[in-house]
Amino acid sequence: MAIPQVMSGVYLTQHGGPEALEWRDNIQVPQTGLGQVLVRVLAAGVNNTDINTRVGWYSSDVTGATDAVDQNVEAGGWGGALQFPRIQGGDLCGVVEAVGSGVTFQPGQRVTCPINLPRPRPGNPTGFIALGSEMDGAFAQYCLVEAADLYDVSASPLSDEEIAAIPCAFGTAENLLTRARVTSGQKVLVTGASGGVGLAAVQLAALRGATVWGVTRAPKAEVVKSQGAVGTFDRDAELPADMFDVVIDVVGGPAWAGLILALKPGGHYAVSGAIAGPIVQADLRDIYLRDITIHGCTHQAFDVFGRLVELINAGRVRPLISKTYPLRDIAKAQADFQSKAFPGKLVLIP
């Protein structure tokens, strides 16, 4: 099949509400260069980071939760100011359509990649750019990716939609668990446990042999348990003190001090999200007198996603997908995502 010159997709034209998303049928299909691969997008997941970027939540000027951003920002992307228009979408499952010189991938291979694409350089060993933020992502029919960032998932028993639900959620979760050094026999608490990252963290921590609890609303408790948790706590409940070896947090907000107290002395707290609010307060004595280690987790080492791909190809992980949508219905999908009515992941189909 010949590759068309133009494609359909969604442009983010500015920071703002759903009106900032613009459907286009005349976007130029990118051309492959040295070491690059043109991927035809089969499916793309919906994530908090897409919405955070759209509304400009990553700006230091914003101090509230994602759904409370009501101001104009100039530098609201992961790495500061975005170049508009931008094709978002950090969750990619696709098939190789064309390759540039020096590439060993072949047309027809099914591929995926992490949302955080490592770009280390002298003086910045944890540098990265984000797919759908600093470079165009998967919310279009085609996506141009560096071959070095791609992984072959042709052998995986997972569906295209399931693979598209993995990079951001499971990549983030695996990175959190890796940084917090979660091992067999530990007690782990996961906040936001019914969401994409939360359910992934529950599943992956249980796979490591940890005993896992989740924080979620009662109607979603059974879903969290079905992914490997032994129990749950309501979001408004007081947590037991000194119980957990590790807390995996993607929520932040007013509950933060209680999460620190829920850790045993010497425990590890790992964070990669703050949808309930980025400004938190706690007693520093509860941290340093109890030897608590805090991990801020965004950069992913190469082996984190590589290890995850091994689980994908072996069929040892499987995300929960609640609903799929045509890509054209992205505003509806993001509204449903923000409603928190659906556990797990929502996926867009170009």
Short mmCIF file of C-alpha atoms in Angstrom, two decimals:
data_model
loop_
_atom_site.label_atom_id
_atom_site.label_comp_id
_atom_site.label_asym_id
_atom_site.label_seq_id
_atom_site.Cartn_x
_atom_site.Cartn_y
_atom_site.Cartn_z
CA MET A 1 0.00 0.00 0.00
CA ALA A 2 1.38 3.39 -0.98
CA ILE A 3 1.96 5.85 1.85
CA PRO A 4 -0.27 8.92 1.41
CA GLN A 5 1.12 12.43 1.42
CA VAL A 6 -1.38 13.70 3.99
CA MET A 7 -3.05 12.15 7.02
CA SER A 8 -5.78 12.75 9.55
CA GLY A 9 -5.01 13.56 13.15
CA VAL A 10 -5.56 15.89 16.08
CA TYR A 11 -3.59 19.10 16.54
CA LEU A 12 -3.19 20.74 19.92
CA THR A 13 -3.26 24.40 18.84
CA GLN A 14 -2.73 26.06 22.24
CA HIS A 15 -3.04 25.39 25.96
CA GLY A 16 -6.66 25.28 27.03
CA GLY A 17 -9.82 23.21 27.15
CA PRO A 18 -11.13 20.72 24.58
CA GLU A 19 -11.51 23.59 22.11
CA ALA A 20 -7.70 23.56 21.80
CA LEU A 21 -7.95 20.16 20.06
CA GLU A 22 -8.46 20.49 16.30
CA TRP A 23 -9.19 17.62 13.91
CA ARG A 24 -7.30 17.92 10.62
CA ASP A 25 -7.43 15.84 7.42
CA ASN A 26 -4.51 17.60 5.73
CA ILE A 27 -1.53 17.00 8.01
CA GLN A 28 1.66 16.21 6.09
CA VAL A 29 2.84 12.65 6.58
CA PRO A 30 6.41 12.92 7.94
CA GLN A 31 9.29 11.60 5.83
CA THR A 32 11.87 9.20 7.24
CA GLY A 33 15.45 10.31 7.67
CA LEU A 34 18.60 8.60 8.86
CA GLY A 35 17.78 6.15 11.65
CA GLN A 36 14.05 6.92 11.61
CA VAL A 37 10.91 4.81 11.23
CA LEU A 38 7.48 5.83 9.98
CA VAL A 39 4.88 3.99 12.06
CA ARG A 40 1.23 3.61 11.07
CA VAL A 41 -0.67 4.06 14.31
CA LEU A 42 -2.98 1.17 15.21
CA ALA A 43 -4.08 2.45 18.62
CA ALA A 44 -3.16 5.18 21.13
CA GLY A 45 -3.96 5.32 24.85
CA VAL A 46 -5.47 8.24 26.76
CA ASN A 47 -3.41 9.49 29.71
CA ASN A 48 -3.35 12.15 32.39
CA THR A 49 -0.25 13.61 30.79
CA ASP A 50 -2.13 14.38 27.56
CA ILE A 51 -4.66 16.44 29.52
CA ASN A 52 -2.00 17.96 31.80
CA THR A 53 -0.11 19.14 28.73
CA ARG A 54 -3.23 20.42 27.01
CA VAL A 55 -4.27 22.59 29.96
CA GLY A 56 -0.69 23.64 30.77
CA TRP A 57 -0.62 21.98 34.19
CA TYR A 58 3.15 21.39 34.11
CA SER A 59 3.77 25.13 34.43
CA SER A 60 5.12 26.13 37.84
CA ASP A 61 2.49 28.87 37.81
CA VAL A 62 -0.20 26.22 38.27
CA THR A 63 -0.60 25.04 41.86
CA GLY A 64 -3.92 23.18 41.81
CA ALA A 65 -5.23 19.87 40.54
CA THR A 66 -5.45 19.12 36.81
CA ASP A 67 -9.19 19.73 36.67
CA ALA A 68 -8.83 23.11 38.42
CA VAL A 69 -6.54 24.88 35.92
CA ASP A 70 -8.26 28.15 35.02
CA GLN A 71 -5.40 30.34 33.88
CA ASN A 72 -3.42 30.93 30.71
CA VAL A 73 0.14 29.60 30.76
CA GLU A 74 2.99 30.00 28.32
CA ALA A 75 5.33 27.13 29.25
CA GLY A 76 3.02 24.27 30.17
CA GLY A 77 4.77 21.25 28.62
CA TRP A 78 7.03 18.69 30.24
CA GLY A 79 10.11 20.55 29.05
CA GLY A 80 8.66 24.07 29.18
CA ALA A 81 7.18 25.86 26.18
CA LEU A 82 5.61 23.71 23.45
CA GLN A 83 5.76 24.30 19.72
CA PHE A 84 2.21 24.58 18.39
CA PRO A 85 0.53 22.95 16.64
CA ARG A 86 1.57 19.71 18.33
CA ILE A 87 0.27 16.17 17.78
CA GLN A 88 -0.06 14.68 21.25
CA GLY A 89 -0.27 11.02 22.21
CA GLY A 90 2.42 9.28 24.26
CA ASP A 91 0.98 5.75 23.99
CA LEU A 92 1.86 4.17 20.68
CA CYS A 93 1.09 0.80 19.15
CA GLY A 94 1.68 0.68 15.43
CA VAL A 95 3.13 -1.11 12.45
CA VAL A 96 6.29 -0.17 10.57
CA GLU A 97 5.41 1.39 7.21
CA ALA A 98 8.73 2.84 6.03
CA VAL A 99 12.30 3.06 7.31
CA GLY A 100 15.19 5.42 6.81
CA SER A 101 18.76 4.39 6.10
CA GLY A 102 20.63 2.50 8.78
CA VAL A 103 17.46 0.92 10.23
CA THR A 104 17.03 -2.82 10.81
CA PHE A 105 13.26 -2.75 11.37
CA GLN A 106 11.19 -4.10 8.49
CA PRO A 107 7.78 -2.97 7.19
CA GLY A 108 5.03 -4.99 8.83
CA GLN A 109 6.61 -5.32 12.25
CA ARG A 110 4.36 -4.30 15.15
CA VAL A 111 6.13 -1.85 17.44
CA THR A 112 5.78 0.32 20.51
CA CYS A 113 8.00 2.72 22.45
CA PRO A 114 8.19 4.43 25.85
CA ILE A 115 6.62 7.85 26.29
CA ASN A 116 9.89 9.12 27.84
CA LEU A 117 12.51 8.93 25.11
CA PRO A 118 16.01 9.10 26.63
CA ARG A 119 18.19 11.90 25.32
CA PRO A 120 21.07 11.95 27.82
CA ARG A 121 23.89 14.35 27.16
CA PRO A 122 26.93 15.60 29.10
CA GLY A 123 25.78 17.28 32.28
CA ASN A 124 22.25 15.88 31.96
CA PRO A 125 22.38 12.08 32.34
CA THR A 126 18.62 11.87 33.03
CA GLY A 127 17.60 13.96 30.02
CA PHE A 128 14.66 12.91 27.87
CA ILE A 129 12.02 14.20 25.51
CA ALA A 130 8.40 13.12 25.69
CA LEU A 131 6.45 11.63 22.82
CA GLY A 132 3.46 13.90 22.22
CA SER A 133 5.09 16.81 24.05
CA GLU A 134 8.53 17.72 22.69
CA MET A 135 7.86 15.72 19.51
CA ASP A 136 4.72 14.71 17.63
CA GLY A 137 3.01 11.62 18.98
CA ALA A 138 0.36 9.00 18.25
CA PHE A 139 -2.85 11.04 17.88
CA ALA A 140 -2.67 10.76 14.09
CA GLN A 141 -2.58 8.07 11.41
CA TYR A 142 1.23 8.08 11.26
CA CYS A 143 4.03 8.84 13.71
CA LEU A 144 7.75 9.33 13.03
CA VAL A 145 10.02 7.70 15.65
CA GLU A 146 13.74 7.13 16.02
CA ALA A 147 14.50 3.44 15.46
CA ALA A 148 16.58 3.38 18.63
CA ASP A 149 13.43 4.18 20.64
CA LEU A 150 11.27 1.39 19.16
CA TYR A 151 10.64 -2.14 20.43
CA ASP A 152 9.30 -5.07 18.42
CA VAL A 153 6.10 -6.51 19.93
CA SER A 154 5.06 -8.60 16.94
CA ALA A 155 5.22 -11.79 19.00
CA SER A 156 3.01 -10.53 21.84
CA PRO A 157 -0.39 -12.24 22.36
CA LEU A 158 -1.80 -8.85 23.44
CA SER A 159 -4.12 -6.94 21.12
CA ASP A 160 -3.15 -3.64 19.49
CA GLU A 161 -5.41 -1.82 21.96
CA GLU A 162 -3.82 -3.58 24.94
CA ILE A 163 -0.30 -2.74 23.79
CA ALA A 164 -1.36 0.88 23.26
CA ALA A 165 -2.53 0.95 26.88
CA ILE A 166 0.91 -0.02 28.21
CA PRO A 167 3.73 2.50 27.50
CA CYS A 168 2.72 5.38 29.76
CA ALA A 169 0.84 3.50 32.48
CA PHE A 170 2.98 0.37 32.77
CA GLY A 171 6.21 2.19 31.92
CA THR A 172 5.56 4.72 34.68
CA ALA A 173 4.54 1.98 37.12
CA GLU A 174 7.57 -0.21 36.38
CA ASN A 175 9.84 2.79 36.79
CA LEU A 176 8.26 3.66 40.16
CA LEU A 177 8.69 0.10 41.41
CA THR A 178 12.26 -0.06 40.11
CA ARG A 179 13.30 3.20 41.72
CA ALA A 180 11.66 2.19 45.04
CA ARG A 181 13.37 -1.23 44.84
CA VAL A 182 10.19 -3.24 45.35
CA THR A 183 10.98 -6.89 46.04
CA SER A 184 9.21 -10.06 47.05
CA GLY A 185 7.71 -10.06 50.54
CA GLN A 186 7.36 -6.30 50.85
CA LYS A 187 4.12 -4.50 51.67
CA VAL A 188 3.26 -1.91 49.01
CA LEU A 189 0.56 0.76 48.96
CA VAL A 190 -0.59 2.20 45.61
CA THR A 191 -2.62 5.42 45.40
CA GLY A 192 -4.98 6.07 42.50
CA ALA A 193 -5.13 2.30 42.28
CA SER A 194 -8.06 2.05 39.85
CA GLY A 195 -6.43 4.30 37.22
CA GLY A 196 -4.11 3.27 34.43
CA VAL A 197 -0.83 3.73 36.31
CA GLY A 198 -2.34 2.53 39.58
CA LEU A 199 -3.68 -0.74 38.19
CA ALA A 200 -0.40 -1.30 36.37
CA ALA A 201 1.54 -0.76 39.60
CA VAL A 202 -0.74 -3.19 41.44
CA GLN A 203 -0.27 -5.83 38.75
CA LEU A 204 3.50 -5.36 38.43
CA ALA A 205 4.14 -5.22 42.19
CA ALA A 206 2.18 -8.43 42.69
CA LEU A 207 4.20 -9.97 39.86
CA ARG A 208 7.34 -9.10 41.83
CA GLY A 209 5.98 -11.01 44.84
CA ALA A 210 4.95 -8.00 46.93
CA THR A 211 1.75 -7.86 48.96
CA VAL A 212 -0.23 -4.94 47.57
CA TRP A 213 -2.99 -2.65 48.86
CA GLY A 214 -4.67 0.06 46.81
CA VAL A 215 -6.29 3.39 47.60
CA THR A 216 -9.55 3.75 45.65
CA ARG A 217 -13.27 4.40 45.94
CA ALA A 218 -15.40 1.46 47.15
CA PRO A 219 -17.15 0.85 43.77
CA LYS A 220 -13.77 0.09 42.17
CA ALA A 221 -12.31 -1.96 45.00
CA GLU A 222 -13.05 -5.32 43.37
CA VAL A 223 -11.40 -4.20 40.13
CA VAL A 224 -8.23 -3.32 42.05
CA LYS A 225 -8.28 -6.67 43.83
CA SER A 226 -8.73 -8.45 40.50
CA GLN A 227 -5.37 -7.05 39.39
CA GLY A 228 -3.53 -8.46 42.41
CA ALA A 229 -4.28 -6.31 45.47
CA VAL A 230 -5.12 -8.09 48.72
CA GLY A 231 -7.13 -5.14 50.03
CA THR A 232 -8.07 -1.51 49.52
CA PHE A 233 -8.53 1.71 51.49
CA ASP A 234 -11.08 4.36 50.64
CA ARG A 235 -9.59 7.62 49.38
CA ASP A 236 -10.83 9.50 52.45
CA ALA A 237 -9.87 6.85 55.01
CA GLU A 238 -7.10 7.33 57.56
CA LEU A 239 -4.26 5.00 56.67
CA PRO A 240 -2.59 2.72 59.23
CA ALA A 241 0.74 4.04 60.49
CA ASP A 242 4.08 2.27 59.98
CA MET A 243 2.58 -0.48 57.81
CA PHE A 244 4.17 -0.28 54.37
CA ASP A 245 7.67 -0.76 53.01
CA VAL A 246 6.83 1.25 49.88
CA VAL A 247 4.23 3.82 48.85
CA ILE A 248 3.65 4.31 45.11
CA ASP A 249 1.91 7.65 44.62
CA VAL A 250 0.39 9.24 41.52
CA VAL A 251 -2.14 11.43 43.36
CA GLY A 252 -0.40 13.81 45.79
CA GLY A 253 -2.67 16.49 47.22
CA PRO A 254 -3.95 16.76 50.80
CA ALA A 255 -3.40 13.06 51.61
CA TRP A 256 0.38 13.34 51.24
CA ALA A 257 1.30 13.62 54.93
CA GLY A 258 -0.70 10.48 55.69
CA LEU A 259 1.16 8.55 53.01
CA ILE A 260 4.48 9.40 54.66
CA LEU A 261 3.20 8.26 58.06
CA ALA A 262 1.91 5.01 56.53
CA LEU A 263 5.50 4.03 55.73
CA LYS A 264 7.61 1.96 58.08
CA PRO A 265 10.84 3.58 59.27
CA GLY A 266 13.33 3.19 56.44
CA GLY A 267 10.51 3.02 53.88
CA HIS A 268 10.49 4.31 50.32
CA TYR A 269 8.04 6.79 48.80
CA ALA A 270 8.01 7.04 44.99
CA VAL A 271 5.97 9.66 43.12
CA SER A 272 5.17 10.19 39.46
CA GLY A 273 2.01 12.26 39.48
CA ALA A 274 -0.02 14.74 41.48
CA ILE A 275 -3.50 14.87 39.99
CA ALA A 276 -5.00 15.91 43.35
CA GLY A 277 -2.56 18.82 43.60
CA PRO A 278 1.23 19.35 43.38
CA ILE A 279 1.63 21.49 46.50
CA VAL A 280 1.82 19.25 49.57
CA GLN A 281 2.63 19.66 53.26
CA ALA A 282 4.10 17.33 55.88
CA ASP A 283 6.28 17.40 58.97
CA LEU A 284 9.90 17.03 57.88
CA ARG A 285 10.63 15.26 61.16
CA ASP A 286 8.36 12.42 60.01
CA ILE A 287 10.70 12.04 57.05
CA TYR A 288 14.23 12.47 58.38
CA LEU A 289 13.78 11.00 61.87
CA ARG A 290 12.26 7.89 60.30
CA ASP A 291 14.80 7.65 57.45
CA ILE A 292 12.23 7.86 54.68
CA THR A 293 13.60 7.91 51.12
CA ILE A 294 11.70 9.96 48.54
CA HIS A 295 12.02 9.18 44.84
CA GLY A 296 10.87 11.58 42.14
CA CYS A 297 10.36 9.37 39.08
CA THR A 298 10.10 10.52 35.48
CA HIS A 299 13.29 9.58 33.60
CA GLN A 300 13.34 5.88 32.75
CA ALA A 301 16.55 3.94 32.35
CA PHE A 302 16.76 1.83 29.17
CA ASP A 303 16.38 -1.44 31.05
CA VAL A 304 13.02 -0.40 32.59
CA PHE A 305 11.05 -0.42 29.34
CA GLY A 306 13.13 -3.27 27.93
CA ARG A 307 12.12 -5.42 30.90
CA LEU A 308 8.50 -4.42 30.37
CA VAL A 309 8.63 -5.40 26.69
CA GLU A 310 9.80 -8.87 27.72
CA LEU A 311 6.65 -9.20 29.85
CA ILE A 312 4.51 -7.88 26.96
CA ASN A 313 5.92 -10.38 24.48
CA ALA A 314 5.50 -13.21 27.00
CA GLY A 315 1.90 -12.18 27.74
CA ARG A 316 2.64 -11.86 31.46
CA VAL A 317 0.99 -8.43 31.78
CA ARG A 318 -2.40 -7.37 30.46
CA PRO A 319 -3.93 -3.93 30.96
CA LEU A 320 -7.61 -3.44 31.75
CA ILE A 321 -9.30 -1.48 28.95
CA SER A 322 -12.71 -0.06 29.76
CA LYS A 323 -13.57 1.59 26.44
CA THR A 324 -12.25 2.46 22.96
CA TYR A 325 -13.10 5.50 20.82
CA PRO A 326 -12.46 6.71 17.27
CA LEU A 327 -9.60 9.23 17.37
CA ARG A 328 -11.99 11.89 16.13
CA ASP A 329 -13.84 11.55 19.48
CA ILE A 330 -10.78 12.50 21.54
CA ALA A 331 -12.61 15.28 23.43
CA LYS A 332 -15.27 12.78 24.58
CA ALA A 333 -12.58 10.25 25.55
CA GLN A 334 -10.69 12.81 27.61
CA ALA A 335 -13.90 13.98 29.31
CA ASP A 336 -14.71 10.37 30.21
CA PHE A 337 -11.14 9.93 31.46
CA GLN A 338 -11.41 12.96 33.72
CA SER A 339 -14.75 11.77 35.10
CA LYS A 340 -12.88 8.81 36.69
CA ALA A 341 -15.97 6.71 35.97
CA PHE A 342 -13.94 4.04 34.14
CA PRO A 343 -11.20 1.92 35.73
CA GLY A 344 -8.03 1.19 33.83
CA LYS A 345 -7.44 2.60 30.37
CA LEU A 346 -9.30 4.29 27.53
CA VAL A 347 -7.90 3.86 24.01
CA LEU A 348 -8.24 5.84 20.76
CA ILE A 349 -8.31 4.21 17.32
CA PRO A 350 -7.19 6.33 14.31
#
